[in-house]
Coordinates of C-alpha atoms in Angstrom, one line a residue:
M21 CA 136.6 106.2 132.2
H22 CA 134.0 104.4 135.2
F23 CA 134.7 100.8 135.4
Q24 CA 131.8 99.3 134.5
A25 CA 131.8 100.5 131.0
E26 CA 135.5 99.2 130.8
G27 CA 133.7 96.1 132.0
H28 CA 131.8 96.6 128.3
Y29 CA 134.2 98.2 125.8
L30 CA 136.3 95.4 127.2
A31 CA 133.5 92.6 126.1
D32 CA 134.0 93.9 122.3
G33 CA 137.9 94.5 122.1
L34 CA 138.8 92.0 124.2
R35 CA 137.1 88.7 123.7
L36 CA 139.5 86.3 123.7
P37 CA 139.4 83.0 121.0
T38 CA 138.4 80.4 123.4
N39 CA 137.2 77.0 121.7
G40 CA 136.2 73.2 123.5
L41 CA 138.9 72.3 125.1
D42 CA 139.2 75.4 126.9
Y43 CA 136.1 75.4 128.2
T44 CA 137.0 71.5 129.0
I45 CA 139.9 72.4 131.2
L46 CA 137.4 74.8 132.9
A47 CA 134.8 72.1 133.4
I48 CA 137.3 70.2 134.7
Y49 CA 138.5 72.2 137.3
F50 CA 135.2 73.4 138.5
A51 CA 134.6 70.2 139.5
V52 CA 138.0 68.9 141.3
V53 CA 136.9 71.8 143.2
L54 CA 133.6 70.9 145.1
G55 CA 134.8 67.3 145.0
I56 CA 137.8 68.8 147.3
G57 CA 135.0 70.5 148.6
F58 CA 132.8 67.0 149.4
A59 CA 135.4 64.7 150.0
A60 CA 136.8 67.7 153.2
R61 CA 133.1 67.2 154.1
A62 CA 133.8 64.0 156.1
S63 CA 136.2 65.4 158.4
V64 CA 133.8 68.3 159.1
R65 CA 132.0 66.8 162.4
T66 CA 132.5 69.7 165.1
S67 CA 132.4 74.0 164.2
L68 CA 136.7 73.0 165.3
D69 CA 136.6 71.8 162.4
F70 CA 134.6 74.0 160.3
F71 CA 136.6 77.2 161.5
L72 CA 140.4 75.6 161.8
S73 CA 140.3 72.4 159.6
G74 CA 140.6 71.1 163.4
R75 CA 143.9 72.5 164.5
S76 CA 145.2 69.1 161.9
L77 CA 147.0 70.1 159.0
P78 CA 150.6 70.0 158.2
A79 CA 153.3 72.8 157.3
W80 CA 153.8 72.5 153.7
V81 CA 149.6 72.3 153.1
T82 CA 149.7 75.5 155.2
G83 CA 152.4 77.2 154.4
L84 CA 151.2 77.1 150.6
A85 CA 147.2 78.0 151.7
F86 CA 149.3 81.0 152.8
V87 CA 150.8 82.0 150.0
A88 CA 147.1 81.2 147.9
A89 CA 145.1 82.9 150.1
N90 CA 147.0 86.0 149.5
L91 CA 147.7 84.9 145.5
G92 CA 143.9 86.3 144.4
A93 CA 143.3 87.4 141.3
T94 CA 143.4 91.6 142.7
E95 CA 147.5 90.4 143.6
I96 CA 147.8 89.4 139.9
L97 CA 145.8 91.7 138.2
G98 CA 146.2 94.4 140.8
M99 CA 150.6 94.1 140.2
A100 CA 150.4 93.7 137.5
A101 CA 149.0 96.5 136.8
T102 CA 151.2 98.0 139.0
G103 CA 154.4 96.9 137.0
A104 CA 152.3 98.4 134.5
Q105 CA 152.1 101.6 136.3
Y106 CA 155.3 102.5 138.7
G107 CA 157.8 100.0 136.8
V108 CA 160.1 97.9 138.3
A109 CA 158.8 99.4 142.2
V110 CA 156.1 96.9 142.6
V111 CA 159.0 94.7 143.6
H112 CA 158.9 96.5 146.8
W113 CA 155.2 94.6 147.3
Y114 CA 156.8 91.3 147.3
W115 CA 160.6 92.3 149.3
I116 CA 160.4 94.9 151.8
G117 CA 156.1 94.6 152.0
A118 CA 155.8 91.1 152.7
I119 CA 159.1 89.3 153.5
P120 CA 160.3 90.8 156.6
A121 CA 156.3 90.4 157.6
M122 CA 156.3 86.8 157.6
V123 CA 159.6 86.0 159.0
F124 CA 158.8 88.3 161.9
L125 CA 154.9 86.6 162.1
G126 CA 155.7 83.1 162.1
L127 CA 159.5 83.7 164.3
V128 CA 157.7 86.4 166.7
M129 CA 154.3 86.1 166.6
M130 CA 152.5 82.6 166.3
P131 CA 154.8 81.3 169.7
F132 CA 151.0 83.5 171.2
Y133 CA 148.4 83.0 168.8
Y134 CA 149.2 79.2 168.2
G135 CA 149.9 79.0 172.5
S136 CA 147.2 81.1 173.8
K137 CA 144.9 78.9 171.6
V138 CA 142.5 81.2 169.9
R139 CA 140.8 80.9 167.3
S140 CA 140.6 84.5 165.6
V141 CA 142.9 87.6 165.6
P142 CA 140.0 89.4 166.8
E143 CA 139.5 86.8 170.3
F144 CA 144.0 87.3 171.0
L145 CA 142.9 91.0 171.1
L146 CA 139.7 90.3 174.5
Q147 CA 142.2 88.5 176.2
R148 CA 145.4 90.9 176.3
F149 CA 142.4 93.8 176.5
D150 CA 138.9 93.8 177.4
R151 CA 135.3 93.2 175.0
P152 CA 135.0 96.8 173.2
A153 CA 138.2 96.4 171.8
H154 CA 137.5 92.9 170.5
L155 CA 133.5 94.2 169.8
L156 CA 135.1 97.3 167.7
S157 CA 138.3 95.5 166.3
S158 CA 135.4 92.1 165.0
V159 CA 133.6 94.6 163.7
L160 CA 136.0 95.9 162.0
F161 CA 137.9 92.6 160.2
A162 CA 134.1 91.5 159.2
F163 CA 133.3 94.5 157.1
A164 CA 137.0 94.8 156.0
A165 CA 136.7 91.0 154.8
I166 CA 133.8 91.0 153.4
L167 CA 134.7 94.7 151.0
I168 CA 137.8 92.7 150.4
A169 CA 136.3 89.6 148.7
G170 CA 134.1 91.9 146.7
V171 CA 137.3 93.4 144.7
N172 CA 137.6 89.5 144.6
L173 CA 134.7 89.9 142.9
Y174 CA 134.7 92.3 140.7
A175 CA 138.2 92.1 139.4
L176 CA 136.4 87.8 138.2
S177 CA 133.4 89.8 136.6
I178 CA 136.2 91.9 134.8
V179 CA 138.1 89.2 133.7
V180 CA 135.4 86.6 132.5
E181 CA 133.2 88.9 130.7
A182 CA 136.3 90.6 129.2
L183 CA 137.7 87.1 127.9
L184 CA 134.4 84.6 127.9
G185 CA 131.7 87.3 126.5
W186 CA 129.2 86.2 129.8
P187 CA 127.7 89.3 131.4
Q188 CA 129.2 90.9 134.8
W189 CA 125.9 90.2 137.4
V190 CA 126.4 86.2 135.5
S191 CA 130.3 85.7 136.3
I192 CA 129.6 87.3 139.5
V193 CA 126.7 85.6 140.2
V194 CA 128.5 81.4 139.3
A195 CA 131.0 82.3 140.9
G196 CA 130.2 83.1 143.9
F197 CA 127.7 80.4 143.8
F198 CA 131.0 78.0 143.8
V199 CA 133.0 79.4 146.3
L200 CA 129.7 79.4 148.6
A201 CA 129.1 75.9 148.0
Y202 CA 132.8 74.4 148.6
I203 CA 133.2 76.4 151.8
T204 CA 130.0 75.4 152.9
V205 CA 130.4 71.9 152.7
G206 CA 134.0 71.7 154.0
G207 CA 134.6 74.0 155.9
L208 CA 138.2 75.9 156.2
S209 CA 139.8 72.5 155.4
S210 CA 138.1 72.9 151.4
A211 CA 138.9 76.1 151.3
I212 CA 142.8 75.6 152.1
Y213 CA 143.0 72.2 150.3
N214 CA 141.9 74.0 146.9
E215 CA 144.6 77.1 148.2
V216 CA 146.6 74.6 147.6
L217 CA 146.0 72.9 143.9
Q218 CA 144.9 76.3 143.0
F219 CA 148.5 77.8 143.7
F220 CA 149.9 75.2 141.0
V221 CA 147.0 76.2 138.7
I222 CA 147.7 79.9 139.3
L223 CA 151.3 79.4 138.0
A224 CA 150.8 77.0 135.4
A225 CA 148.6 80.3 133.9
L226 CA 151.4 82.9 134.9
I227 CA 154.5 81.0 133.6
P228 CA 153.4 80.5 130.1
L229 CA 152.3 84.2 130.1
T230 CA 155.6 85.7 131.5
V231 CA 157.9 84.0 129.3
L232 CA 155.3 84.1 126.0
G233 CA 155.9 87.9 126.6
L234 CA 159.3 88.4 127.2
K235 CA 159.8 85.9 123.6
R236 CA 157.2 88.9 122.0
V237 CA 159.3 91.5 122.9
G238 CA 163.0 90.1 122.8
G239 CA 163.7 89.2 126.2
W240 CA 164.7 91.0 129.1
D241 CA 167.3 93.3 127.0
G242 CA 164.3 94.0 124.3
L243 CA 161.9 94.3 127.4
T244 CA 164.6 96.8 129.3
G245 CA 166.2 98.6 126.0
S246 CA 161.9 99.6 125.0
L247 CA 160.8 100.9 128.3
E248 CA 164.6 103.2 129.2
K249 CA 163.6 104.7 126.1
S250 CA 160.0 105.6 126.6
H251 CA 160.1 106.0 130.5
G252 CA 163.3 106.7 131.5
S253 CA 166.0 104.0 134.3
D254 CA 163.8 105.4 136.8
F255 CA 161.5 103.2 135.9
L256 CA 163.6 100.2 136.0
S257 CA 165.3 100.3 139.1
A258 CA 163.8 99.8 142.3
W259 CA 164.6 103.3 144.3
G260 CA 166.0 105.3 141.4
G261 CA 164.5 108.7 141.8
T262 CA 163.2 108.1 145.4
G263 CA 165.4 110.4 147.5
I264 CA 163.4 113.2 149.2
G265 CA 162.0 115.7 147.4
D266 CA 162.8 114.1 143.8
A267 CA 159.7 112.8 141.1
N268 CA 158.6 109.1 139.9
P269 CA 156.0 107.1 139.4
L270 CA 155.6 105.9 142.8
G271 CA 155.2 109.6 144.0
A272 CA 156.6 107.9 147.0
N273 CA 160.3 108.2 149.2
W274 CA 162.5 106.3 149.9
L275 CA 161.4 107.3 153.4
T276 CA 157.6 106.6 152.9
I277 CA 158.4 103.3 151.4
V278 CA 160.2 101.7 153.8
L279 CA 157.8 103.0 157.1
G280 CA 154.7 103.4 155.4
L281 CA 154.9 99.9 153.1
G282 CA 158.0 97.8 154.8
F283 CA 156.9 98.7 158.1
V284 CA 153.0 100.1 158.9
L285 CA 151.2 97.7 156.1
S286 CA 152.9 94.9 155.4
F287 CA 153.5 94.0 158.8
G288 CA 150.0 95.6 159.5
Y289 CA 147.9 92.8 157.0
W290 CA 150.8 89.6 157.3
T291 CA 150.4 89.9 161.2
T292 CA 146.7 91.0 162.1
N293 CA 145.2 90.0 158.7
F294 CA 143.3 86.6 159.9
A295 CA 142.4 85.6 156.2
E296 CA 146.4 84.8 156.5
V297 CA 146.7 83.9 160.4
Q298 CA 143.7 81.3 160.2
R299 CA 145.6 79.2 157.7
A300 CA 148.6 78.6 159.5
L301 CA 145.8 78.3 163.2
S302 CA 144.8 75.5 161.2
A303 CA 148.5 73.9 161.4
K304 CA 148.9 70.6 163.8
N305 CA 151.0 71.5 166.1
L306 CA 153.3 74.7 167.9
S307 CA 156.3 74.0 164.8
A308 CA 154.0 73.9 162.2
A309 CA 152.5 76.8 162.5
K310 CA 155.3 78.2 162.9
R311 CA 156.7 76.9 160.1
T312 CA 153.5 78.3 158.3
P313 CA 154.3 82.1 157.2
L314 CA 158.2 80.8 156.6
I315 CA 157.3 77.9 154.1
A316 CA 154.8 80.9 152.6
A317 CA 157.8 83.6 152.2
F318 CA 160.0 82.0 149.4
P319 CA 157.4 80.9 147.0
K320 CA 156.1 84.7 147.7
I321 CA 160.2 86.2 147.0
F322 CA 160.0 84.8 143.6
I323 CA 156.3 85.3 141.8
V324 CA 156.9 89.1 141.7
F325 CA 158.4 87.8 138.8
A326 CA 155.4 86.3 137.3
V327 CA 153.4 89.3 137.5
M328 CA 155.8 92.6 137.0
I329 CA 156.8 91.5 133.8
P330 CA 153.2 90.6 132.1
G331 CA 153.0 94.5 133.2
L332 CA 156.4 96.0 131.6
V333 CA 155.6 93.7 128.9
A334 CA 152.3 95.2 128.5
A335 CA 153.8 98.7 129.0
V336 CA 155.7 97.8 125.7
L337 CA 153.6 96.3 123.8
V338 CA 150.9 98.4 124.6
P339 CA 151.6 101.7 125.0
R340 CA 148.6 103.9 125.1
I341 CA 147.6 101.3 128.4
G342 CA 146.5 104.0 131.4
T343 CA 147.0 107.1 129.2
A344 CA 144.2 109.9 129.5
G345 CA 142.7 109.4 126.8
S346 CA 142.6 105.6 126.4
D347 CA 139.6 103.0 127.1
L348 CA 142.7 100.2 128.3
T349 CA 142.9 100.6 132.4
Y350 CA 146.2 99.6 133.8
N351 CA 144.3 95.9 134.9
D352 CA 144.0 95.6 131.3
A353 CA 147.5 94.3 131.5
I354 CA 146.9 90.6 131.8
P355 CA 144.0 89.9 129.7
L356 CA 145.8 92.0 126.8
L357 CA 148.6 89.8 127.3
M358 CA 146.2 86.5 127.3
Q359 CA 144.8 87.4 124.1
E360 CA 148.0 88.6 122.7
L361 CA 149.8 85.3 123.4
L362 CA 148.5 82.9 124.4
P363 CA 147.1 78.9 122.3
N364 CA 144.0 77.7 122.8
G365 CA 144.5 74.5 125.5
V366 CA 147.4 77.5 127.1
L367 CA 144.3 79.5 127.3
G368 CA 142.1 77.7 129.0
I369 CA 145.0 76.8 132.1
A370 CA 145.0 81.2 131.6
V371 CA 141.3 81.2 132.0
T372 CA 141.6 78.9 134.9
G373 CA 144.3 79.9 136.4
L374 CA 142.9 83.3 137.3
L375 CA 138.9 82.0 138.4
A376 CA 141.3 80.1 140.5
A377 CA 143.2 83.5 142.0
F378 CA 140.3 84.5 141.9
M379 CA 139.0 81.8 143.8
A380 CA 141.4 81.5 146.2
G381 CA 141.3 85.1 147.5
M382 CA 137.6 85.1 147.9
A383 CA 137.2 82.0 150.0
A384 CA 140.4 83.7 152.1
N385 CA 138.0 86.5 152.7
V386 CA 134.6 84.4 154.1
S387 CA 136.2 81.2 155.3
S388 CA 137.6 84.0 158.1
F389 CA 134.6 86.2 158.1
N390 CA 132.7 83.9 159.2
T391 CA 135.0 82.2 161.9
V392 CA 134.5 86.1 163.1
F393 CA 131.5 86.6 162.3
T394 CA 130.5 83.5 164.6
A395 CA 132.8 82.9 166.9
D396 CA 133.9 87.0 167.9
I397 CA 130.7 87.8 167.6
W398 CA 127.7 85.4 167.6
A399 CA 128.9 83.6 170.0
K400 CA 130.1 86.5 172.1
Y401 CA 127.2 88.7 172.6
V402 CA 124.4 88.1 170.8
V403 CA 123.3 83.9 171.6
R404 CA 125.7 82.9 173.9
D405 CA 126.6 78.8 175.4
R406 CA 124.6 76.9 173.0
D407 CA 125.7 73.4 171.6
D408 CA 128.3 73.1 169.1
T409 CA 125.6 72.2 166.7
Y410 CA 124.1 75.6 166.6
Y411 CA 127.2 76.8 165.7
L412 CA 128.3 74.6 163.0
R413 CA 124.9 75.7 161.5
F414 CA 125.1 78.6 161.9
G415 CA 129.0 78.9 160.5
R416 CA 127.4 77.6 157.8
L417 CA 124.3 80.2 157.5
I418 CA 126.6 83.5 158.0
T419 CA 129.0 82.1 155.1
A420 CA 125.8 82.1 152.6
I421 CA 125.1 85.6 154.0
G422 CA 128.3 86.0 153.7
V423 CA 128.8 85.5 150.0
L424 CA 125.8 87.6 149.5
A425 CA 127.1 91.0 151.3
S426 CA 130.5 90.8 148.8
I427 CA 128.4 90.8 145.7
G428 CA 127.1 93.8 147.1
T429 CA 131.0 95.1 147.7
A430 CA 132.0 94.5 144.3
F431 CA 130.2 98.2 143.1
L432 CA 132.0 99.6 145.4
A433 CA 135.6 98.7 143.8
A434 CA 134.5 100.4 140.4
S435 CA 135.6 103.3 141.3
F436 CA 139.1 102.8 141.0
S437 CA 141.5 102.0 137.7
N438 CA 144.1 100.2 140.2
I439 CA 142.2 97.9 142.4
M440 CA 145.5 97.3 144.4
S441 CA 145.7 101.3 145.1
Y442 CA 141.9 100.4 146.5
L443 CA 142.5 97.3 148.3
Q444 CA 146.2 99.4 150.0
T445 CA 143.2 102.0 151.5
L446 CA 141.3 99.4 152.8
F447 CA 144.4 98.2 154.4
S448 CA 145.6 101.6 155.7
F449 CA 141.7 102.1 157.7
F450 CA 141.7 98.8 159.2
N451 CA 144.8 96.6 159.3
V452 CA 147.1 99.4 160.4
P453 CA 145.2 100.4 163.7
M454 CA 144.8 96.3 164.7
F455 CA 148.7 96.2 163.9
V456 CA 148.8 99.1 166.6
V457 CA 147.2 97.4 168.6
F458 CA 148.5 93.9 169.2
I459 CA 152.6 95.2 168.8
I460 CA 152.1 97.7 171.6
G461 CA 149.9 95.1 173.6
M462 CA 152.7 92.6 173.1
F463 CA 155.7 94.6 173.9
W464 CA 154.1 96.4 176.6
K465 CA 153.2 94.9 179.7
R466 CA 152.1 98.2 181.5
A467 CA 149.2 98.8 177.9
S468 CA 146.2 99.7 179.6
V469 CA 143.2 98.2 179.5
K470 CA 141.4 100.5 177.9
S471 CA 144.1 101.5 175.8
G472 CA 143.9 98.4 173.2
F473 CA 139.9 100.2 172.0
W474 CA 140.5 103.5 172.3
G475 CA 144.2 103.0 170.5
L476 CA 142.0 101.1 167.3
I477 CA 139.2 103.9 167.7
A478 CA 141.9 106.9 166.7
G479 CA 144.3 105.1 164.3
T480 CA 141.3 103.8 162.4
V481 CA 139.8 108.2 162.1
A482 CA 143.3 109.3 161.4
A483 CA 144.2 107.0 158.7
M484 CA 140.3 108.1 156.8
V485 CA 140.5 111.2 158.1
N486 CA 143.9 111.8 155.7
Y487 CA 143.1 109.8 152.3
F488 CA 140.0 111.7 152.3
V489 CA 140.2 115.2 154.0
V490 CA 144.3 116.1 153.5
Y491 CA 144.7 114.3 149.9
K492 CA 141.5 114.0 148.3
Q493 CA 140.6 117.6 149.0
G494 CA 144.3 118.7 148.6
V495 CA 145.3 120.0 151.8
I496 CA 148.7 119.1 150.8
A497 CA 149.7 117.7 147.9
I498 CA 150.6 114.5 147.4
P499 CA 151.3 112.6 144.1
T500 CA 149.3 109.3 143.2
D501 CA 147.1 107.8 145.0
Q502 CA 150.1 104.9 146.1
G503 CA 152.1 107.5 147.8
A504 CA 148.9 108.7 150.1
N505 CA 148.6 105.5 151.2
F506 CA 152.0 105.5 152.4
V507 CA 151.1 108.2 154.1
S508 CA 148.2 107.2 155.8
A509 CA 149.4 104.1 157.1
I510 CA 152.0 106.5 158.9
V511 CA 149.4 108.6 160.3
G512 CA 147.6 105.4 161.2
F513 CA 150.0 104.0 163.6
V514 CA 151.3 107.4 164.7
A515 CA 147.8 108.5 166.4
G516 CA 147.4 104.9 167.3
A517 CA 150.0 104.9 169.3
A518 CA 149.3 108.0 170.9
V519 CA 146.6 107.1 172.0
M520 CA 147.5 104.4 173.6
V521 CA 150.2 105.2 175.6
A522 CA 148.6 108.8 176.5
V523 CA 145.6 106.1 177.3
T524 CA 147.4 103.8 179.7
L525 CA 148.6 106.8 181.7
F526 CA 145.2 107.3 183.3
T527 CA 143.5 103.8 183.1
A528 CA 144.6 100.7 185.4
P529 CA 146.9 97.7 183.5
K530 CA 146.0 94.5 183.8
P531 CA 147.1 92.8 186.0
E532 CA 150.5 90.6 185.3
A533 CA 148.9 87.3 185.9
E534 CA 146.5 87.4 182.9
L535 CA 149.1 88.4 180.7
A536 CA 150.9 84.8 180.5
G537 CA 151.6 83.8 176.5
L538 CA 150.3 87.3 175.3
V539 CA 152.8 89.8 176.6
Y540 CA 156.3 89.2 175.3
G541 CA 158.2 87.7 177.5
T542 CA 155.7 85.9 178.9
R543 CA 155.1 82.0 178.2
S544 CA 151.4 80.2 178.7
P545 CA 150.8 76.1 179.4
G546 CA 150.5 75.7 174.8
M547 CA 153.4 77.4 174.3
E548 CA 156.0 74.7 175.8
E549 CA 155.1 71.6 174.0
A550 CA 157.8 70.1 172.3
P551 CA 158.4 69.7 168.8
S552 CA 156.8 66.8 166.9
E553 CA 158.5 63.4 165.4
G554 CA 161.2 64.8 162.4
D555 CA 160.5 68.7 163.4
D556 CA 163.7 69.1 165.0
A557 CA 165.3 68.2 161.8
W558 CA 167.9 70.8 160.8
Y559 CA 166.1 72.3 157.4
R560 CA 162.7 72.6 159.7
R561 CA 164.0 74.7 162.2
P562 CA 161.9 78.5 162.1
A563 CA 164.8 80.8 162.8
L564 CA 167.0 78.9 159.8
L565 CA 163.7 79.3 157.7
G566 CA 162.8 83.0 158.5
W567 CA 167.0 84.4 158.4
G568 CA 167.3 82.5 155.0
A569 CA 164.4 84.4 153.4
I570 CA 165.5 88.0 154.5
V571 CA 169.1 87.1 153.2
L572 CA 167.1 86.1 149.7
A573 CA 165.4 88.8 149.5
A574 CA 168.0 91.8 150.0
A575 CA 169.9 89.7 147.7
C576 CA 166.8 89.7 145.1
Y577 CA 167.3 93.4 145.5
L578 CA 170.4 94.1 144.2
P579 CA 170.6 93.5 140.6
Y580 CA 167.4 96.7 140.5
S581 CA 169.6 98.9 143.1
F582 CA 172.2 100.3 141.1

């Protein structure tokens, strides 16, 4: 069934019993959000302040913003949907599909990003390769950011229409206006401080839902007993049935999970997605920039329980969710539980939490879009060498255009019954090719100037061909959208890498003197920064934080693996 029709069905069947108390909580939250935006305005005097908070923020702030920027409404609705559809396998997106890549970003890649003083991820490609690679990556990134911001808007409109009865277009316009207001006024600082607030509001919404959901189904034992009867034991195991050739709910085997999700998709997302990297680039020094993704890794390990358990509870309480002939899709898991379980007041916090999640996700994409469009496209290729106030003004204008464009792309998400599948499809098209070019450019000095551009094109085209031709036309049978995304990611990575190697063999490398601080094994003056006072404390050491997160994530797998 088409998503829009579902939205209207939901509005009748899923209306939440909100009252004045719930609306008061919502109103207070929106007032605080705008207040933070206006408070941040005082610190915005230059374009660097607007786009990167003047590189002035402490690590704990950028770390929480880093995890909140990823914890959008799409993450919450989409991962709960994935839990309801595929069971415990949803943990892969966190423990293998996030933590190793976040640690790699902090320990290996941040010194290059921060030390080279780039303002954006595409700007790094300009320094390492050439202008065509830079322009292509900037355009692809700006396009993807608007598509993903649109997914967040669509997710929000479904929830608001269902829960509060507002027409879809009203909720899209109102929420879009709030994000536009606080980013245009306060720039990235406003987005980041709001993300820190949103992180706590989102947890305040998810934790009661998880606890009350478990209570309703008779605790963890009651939940697992019911699911084993209805869905089989593999539904409750992370790796059950993932042998090559075995059937499982996810439609993927251990090799495509480890390579497709654990390596290509996750490293592509976490290390080159500027919406995330931008938070680390705004940190006050190199040590804080390295610690940003490492601090974020610890809450990320445990957030999976707050989205997976509601999804599993929905699979028990609403057995017809996502089945043929049912009007309810997997995306409805969280709204259904909110209607079913939460009393007034808590309901207001939960609705506020979902709105906060949506706004965090959209703000992250809009603030990264305005930076890339202004600094990488407009200032380098269209209107060059103007004074800083011009680019600050233009940055505010393009923010407004970006929000309007994402309202338009919101309706593209309509054809996917699991919005997480749609997002993963976008990542396999846009982030994976970028990651190939980065990883080869960063670790292989010989990679030639021209190889970046052709590697990007080859990776993007190959991933799209695999998805739209090989999978959608049934050339090779792949059981699920998610399985197809993992395969597309691997195909895009291999094609991009092969073309880069081939082009490198026939074209000139960059002179070695120009690679300082851009390739592994070289250093630039920006990487020699001594730790600030207090940064050398043992508990702030990046290596300890990084390896601690990896060991903890691996330990979390054990109860779900045997």
